[in-house]
Amino acid sequence: RLEQLSQVPDFINYLLYVLVCMKDESSLVRTVAGLLLKNKVRQDFKQIPRTVLEYVVSKSIDGIGDPITMVRHTLGTVVATVVALGKVSSWPDVLPRLLQLLDSGDYTVVEGSWDILHKICEECDQELEEPLADGTRPLSVMIPKFLTFFGAESPVLREYAISTTTLFVTLRSESMQPMMDTFVVELFKRANDENAEVLKSVCKAVVALVDSRPDKLMPELENVVNYMIHTTQHSDPDIAMEACEFWLSFCEQKELVESLKPFLNRVVPTLMRGMVYSEEDLLMLDNDDNDAVVPDSDQDIRPRHHRARTHDQHQGDAGSDGESDGGDDSDDDSDDDLDDYYAEWSLRKCSAASLDVMSTAFGDQILDFVLPVLREELASDDWRVKEAGVLALGAIADGCMSGMGPHMPSLLPYLVQWFKHEKALVRSIACWSASRYGKWAIYGAEPNTVKVYFEPLLAGLLEAMMDTSKRVQEAACSAFATIEEDAGPYMAPYIQPVLETLARAFGLYQRKNLIILYDAVGTLAEAVGPELNQPQYVQLLMPTILERWENLQTYDQHMFPLFECLSAIALALGSGFKPYAQPIYERSVQIVGETLQMCQQASQDPSIDAPNKDLVIVALDLISSIVQALGEESQGLIAQHNCVALQLVGMCMVDAETDVRQSAFALLGDLAMHCFALIQPQLGEIMQQLVPQIDYNYQHLNVCNNAAWSAGELALKGGDEVIKPYVTPLLERLVPLLNNENTPLTLAENAAITIGRLGLVSPSVVAPNLEAFAQRWCVVLSSVKDNDEKSSAFQGMMTMISANPHGISKAFLLFCQAAVNWQTPDARLMEMFVQTFAGLKQMAGDEWEASIGMLDPQSRQLVKERFNA
């Protein structure tokens, strides 16, 4: 019926009439009419005549004094939607009229006007900085008006004024800057406001000042800190939480953090007290300690997103998972355990996160203030206080690991003991906190560390994984995954009991915790690598995993973690994965094909929902892992069904989604290494797709990165005759990428290695260009860890030097430095180094000593000793 009515020419006016004029109707009916009006405007904005829109705006503002708050706010939404879609400058009369209405003697008119203004400020913040036709900036008029309402009699209006103005503090608005001093003065007049919402807005505004204009707080820092300490202890937990955000923001400002030092003796205990569960916290939690047999609903499971593979020289082989953005090599995975415990934001979580950041900023300096409170809390008979102490102990782990070392021989056994505490909340936080000290238990300075501390920790976590509480299972399994990642090869002696526990857990866990269990299995495989490829271990692990693989529906949420788990297992087992490879490979290929086909159908028929392409990504990555595991033996799998997998990879290399292309090029590189004979007939088509993806501007960084790497693998396997037609187009893209100092490091490294490999196989094409890239090439690869890829690139460089020795002249010293940075060159590479330096020395003649004399003494000595030069 609504669909039919929406086609009536005056449908918008009917909705407006119901919203504004039919005051006898229920507020719900009027509000629904307003929301339908807003949606209609948003949907058909460009087709609606200007006169109709003007009428909608005018009548909505006329009705802004409606006595029903819900109706007023719906009117505000309608006006803000029209203004936002049509641009502020197209509605020059709206803002002046609303500002004028703020002076009305009718509270409902003023409140309704504020509601519209707040929404317009949220939607149009950038436009409000732009001059109107008369040259004035809207904000230059609006902000002074807003400031006058900080002291308004109504707390609702005070809150509107403070929160709306704070938007422009956060955005570092240019128009806001001349009025910043007035803002600060007026803000702190409300520091002891009796209204909770106003106080929360004051705290948010102070945090905004810390982030954008801390200079306005520094002259009165002692007073500000005293106020925030006081407010962080407010009896209203919501106000206290907003105040607590101050410490988190302050400690993240590197240039400010030292100024907090004199106040740590008061701030740290305040934060630690804020970590104690409140009664409200406990009411919000599902506190069932014996819920292991209770099934999970799909709503209990958080959405999961797979990260496509990125080839990273710092992480080794192509099977490494990595995410590179702008040259930042940090891995977000390291913070996953923090995210779990700092999720569902509350005063407790905010206090813990603040202490965490503070410990990172000040290190062991904060222990003088943490330890007295910590001893008191851990000894408390109140389980909530004890739990808060355990949380604090985990929060300071990263920042204070060194200082906590002497205390851990007594504390870690206590944590392990609390894995069996009567309260599930204590058991779960003890698991998390203990995992934060896993590295100490493995690598600590204490004698016999692994035997005395790591083994009891591991045994305790394995037992806790079988807890009757799902919360404890989750915490223990996550903690175990952290521990095994930290331990790496140290996990090898414990594979048998670990696999036995994991197998039992598969029979116990409900759907949500099974996802963490898959991660734990995958992490174990990554940690122990080939050590997993023992018959007794494989027999324990694979039947359970295969049963899950065979019984799960394709679009089950568990498919993503199971794909990732199998990828890790395949890489660890290597050739031992061969008995299981064919059905897993075939289903992966089938999933890629079906998903691409469904996406194609959805693009042609809007009534069809497009499937999640993350399935394509995880399937491609699993195929990559199988190819790496089986090596050349994988050719038999790939060759099946007319090499349909290669056809699908070709489609994925030009897919619209960047993550799909990223995984496709990672797989292409693996296929080049192990199945080149199958690829060669399609090489021309592949290179047509590959070369444009090596983008000068690296708009899609990880796609560009993987394309550059896979080009090097193709070159290495193809040889001169096969790859020669593509060398020049590749160089035209790779050399500018390499020479651009803004290129992210991982991409620059892969570009350099591929250029080296092209030089190795086609020196006649690449060597004449040596001078154009040699300097940057040496700088970029000088610090890359020794591996086979780097070796082949250096062999290529020396092949080019042999063909064009003058090309290295300007980069000679950089080349020497890159050469001596090698720690373990293989025999072939060492032979080439000796030959290359002999040739350069011979060419330099009497000038050789002067040339190498420009090196630092240590490097000069290494050149002479290692390379007989």
mmCIF file of N, CA and C in Angstrom, residues 181-225:
data_model
loop_
_atom_site.group_PDB
_atom_site.id
_atom_site.type_symbol
_atom_site.label_atom_id
_atom_site.label_comp_id
_atom_site.label_asym_id
_atom_site.label_seq_id
_atom_site.Cartn_x
_atom_site.Cartn_y
_atom_site.Cartn_z
ATOM 1 N N ASP A 181 39.572 30.484 23.311
ATOM 2 C CA ASP A 181 39.736 30.933 24.702
ATOM 3 C C ASP A 181 38.378 31.103 25.387
ATOM 4 N N THR A 182 37.436 31.699 24.658
ATOM 5 C CA THR A 182 36.085 31.861 25.217
ATOM 6 C C THR A 182 35.446 30.508 25.465
ATOM 7 N N PHE A 183 35.646 29.595 24.526
ATOM 8 C CA PHE A 183 35.109 28.237 24.675
ATOM 9 C C PHE A 183 35.617 27.600 25.965
ATOM 10 N N VAL A 184 36.927 27.670 26.209
ATOM 11 C CA VAL A 184 37.516 27.051 27.400
ATOM 12 C C VAL A 184 36.957 27.682 28.672
ATOM 13 N N VAL A 185 36.873 29.026 28.683
ATOM 14 C CA VAL A 185 36.354 29.726 29.871
ATOM 15 C C VAL A 185 34.916 29.312 30.151
ATOM 16 N N GLU A 186 34.081 29.349 29.103
ATOM 17 C CA GLU A 186 32.669 29.007 29.289
ATOM 18 C C GLU A 186 32.493 27.532 29.650
ATOM 19 N N LEU A 187 33.357 26.695 29.082
ATOM 20 C CA LEU A 187 33.263 25.259 29.358
ATOM 21 C C LEU A 187 33.495 24.975 30.836
ATOM 22 N N PHE A 188 34.554 25.553 31.403
ATOM 23 C CA PHE A 188 34.880 25.227 32.789
ATOM 24 C C PHE A 188 33.949 25.904 33.789
ATOM 25 N N LYS A 189 33.146 26.837 33.322
ATOM 26 C CA LYS A 189 32.070 27.349 34.190
ATOM 27 C C LYS A 189 31.041 26.257 34.467
ATOM 28 N N ARG A 190 30.970 25.276 33.548
ATOM 29 C CA ARG A 190 30.007 24.180 33.702
ATOM 30 C C ARG A 190 30.654 22.948 34.328
ATOM 31 N N ALA A 191 31.869 23.068 34.853
ATOM 32 C CA ALA A 191 32.627 21.906 35.347
ATOM 33 C C ALA A 191 31.907 21.179 36.475
ATOM 34 N N ASN A 192 31.090 21.893 37.233
ATOM 35 C CA ASN A 192 30.373 21.261 38.343
ATOM 36 C C ASN A 192 28.861 21.307 38.126
ATOM 37 N N ASP A 193 28.475 21.247 36.857
ATOM 38 C CA ASP A 193 27.056 21.276 36.518
ATOM 39 C C ASP A 193 26.330 20.137 37.228
ATOM 40 N N GLU A 194 25.107 20.422 37.653
ATOM 41 C CA GLU A 194 24.358 19.411 38.392
ATOM 42 C C GLU A 194 23.705 18.380 37.472
ATOM 43 N N ASN A 195 23.736 18.616 36.163
ATOM 44 C CA ASN A 195 23.075 17.697 35.216
ATOM 45 C C ASN A 195 24.082 16.702 34.646
ATOM 46 N N ALA A 196 23.720 15.429 34.665
ATOM 47 C CA ALA A 196 24.641 14.370 34.235
ATOM 48 C C ALA A 196 25.016 14.498 32.765
ATOM 49 N N GLU A 197 24.028 14.785 31.890
ATOM 50 C CA GLU A 197 24.317 14.867 30.461
ATOM 51 C C GLU A 197 25.254 16.041 30.157
ATOM 52 N N VAL A 198 25.058 17.133 30.864
ATOM 53 C CA VAL A 198 25.943 18.290 30.670
ATOM 54 C C VAL A 198 27.358 17.938 31.120
ATOM 55 N N LEU A 199 27.490 17.276 32.275
ATOM 56 C CA LEU A 199 28.819 16.892 32.765
ATOM 57 C C LEU A 199 29.525 15.956 31.789
ATOM 58 N N LYS A 200 28.779 15.018 31.210
ATOM 59 C CA LYS A 200 29.383 14.117 30.219
ATOM 60 C C LYS A 200 29.878 14.914 29.012
ATOM 61 N N SER A 201 29.102 15.894 28.590
ATOM 62 C CA SER A 201 29.524 16.736 27.458
ATOM 63 C C SER A 201 30.751 17.563 27.804
ATOM 64 N N VAL A 202 30.841 18.035 29.047
ATOM 65 C CA VAL A 202 32.023 18.779 29.483
ATOM 66 C C VAL A 202 33.261 17.880 29.392
ATOM 67 N N CYS A 203 33.136 16.654 29.883
ATOM 68 C CA CYS A 203 34.272 15.717 29.833
ATOM 69 C C CYS A 203 34.686 15.418 28.391
ATOM 70 N N LYS A 204 33.697 15.211 27.523
ATOM 71 C CA LYS A 204 34.004 14.955 26.113
ATOM 72 C C LYS A 204 34.715 16.157 25.495
ATOM 73 N N ALA A 205 34.301 17.358 25.882
ATOM 74 C CA ALA A 205 34.925 18.565 25.349
ATOM 75 C C ALA A 205 36.369 18.688 25.809
ATOM 76 N N VAL A 206 36.643 18.345 27.073
ATOM 77 C CA VAL A 206 38.029 18.395 27.581
ATOM 78 C C VAL A 206 38.894 17.385 26.817
ATOM 79 N N VAL A 207 38.351 16.203 26.570
ATOM 80 C CA VAL A 207 39.094 15.201 25.790
ATOM 81 C C VAL A 207 39.357 15.720 24.372
ATOM 82 N N ALA A 208 38.365 16.391 23.786
ATOM 83 C CA ALA A 208 38.551 16.972 22.448
ATOM 84 C C ALA A 208 39.669 18.010 22.463
ATOM 85 N N LEU A 209 39.754 18.797 23.527
ATOM 86 C CA LEU A 209 40.835 19.780 23.644
ATOM 87 C C LEU A 209 42.191 19.092 23.762
ATOM 88 N N VAL A 210 42.262 17.996 24.491
ATOM 89 C CA VAL A 210 43.522 17.241 24.593
ATOM 90 C C VAL A 210 43.984 16.791 23.218
ATOM 91 N N ASP A 211 43.035 16.326 22.416
ATOM 92 C CA ASP A 211 43.384 15.802 21.095
ATOM 93 C C ASP A 211 43.720 16.893 20.087
ATOM 94 N N SER A 212 43.057 18.057 20.179
ATOM 95 C CA SER A 212 43.199 19.052 19.107
ATOM 96 C C SER A 212 43.862 20.361 19.541
ATOM 97 N N ARG A 213 43.639 20.803 20.771
ATOM 98 C CA ARG A 213 44.247 22.049 21.240
ATOM 99 C C ARG A 213 44.734 21.916 22.684
ATOM 100 N N PRO A 214 45.689 21.011 22.924
ATOM 101 C CA PRO A 214 46.161 20.825 24.301
ATOM 102 C C PRO A 214 46.817 22.073 24.885
ATOM 103 N N ASP A 215 47.290 22.962 23.998
ATOM 104 C CA ASP A 215 47.931 24.194 24.485
ATOM 105 C C ASP A 215 46.962 25.033 25.318
ATOM 106 N N LYS A 216 45.671 24.880 25.093
ATOM 107 C CA LYS A 216 44.681 25.641 25.850
ATOM 108 C C LYS A 216 44.475 25.083 27.261
ATOM 109 N N LEU A 217 44.943 23.850 27.488
ATOM 110 C CA LEU A 217 44.803 23.243 28.808
ATOM 111 C C LEU A 217 46.089 23.328 29.627
ATOM 112 N N MET A 218 47.228 23.363 28.947
ATOM 113 C CA MET A 218 48.508 23.250 29.649
ATOM 114 C C MET A 218 48.742 24.332 30.698
ATOM 115 N N PRO A 219 48.355 25.589 30.464
ATOM 116 C CA PRO A 219 48.603 26.595 31.514
ATOM 117 C C PRO A 219 47.894 26.281 32.829
ATOM 118 N N GLU A 220 46.804 25.560 32.755
ATOM 119 C CA GLU A 220 46.044 25.215 33.962
ATOM 120 C C GLU A 220 46.032 23.705 34.176
ATOM 121 N N LEU A 221 47.131 23.042 33.789
ATOM 122 C CA LEU A 221 47.129 21.580 33.791
ATOM 123 C C LEU A 221 46.837 21.003 35.176
ATOM 124 N N GLU A 222 47.431 21.575 36.210
ATOM 125 C CA GLU A 222 47.212 21.024 37.552
ATOM 126 C C GLU A 222 45.736 21.058 37.920
ATOM 127 N N ASN A 223 45.070 22.173 37.617
ATOM 128 C CA ASN A 223 43.637 22.266 37.919
ATOM 129 C C ASN A 223 42.825 21.288 37.071
ATOM 130 N N VAL A 224 43.227 21.162 35.794
ATOM 131 C CA VAL A 224 42.518 20.240 34.898
ATOM 132 C C VAL A 224 42.678 18.804 35.393
ATOM 133 N N VAL A 225 43.903 18.433 35.760
ATOM 134 C CA VAL A 225 44.153 17.072 36.239
ATOM 135 C C VAL A 225 43.374 16.802 37.524
#
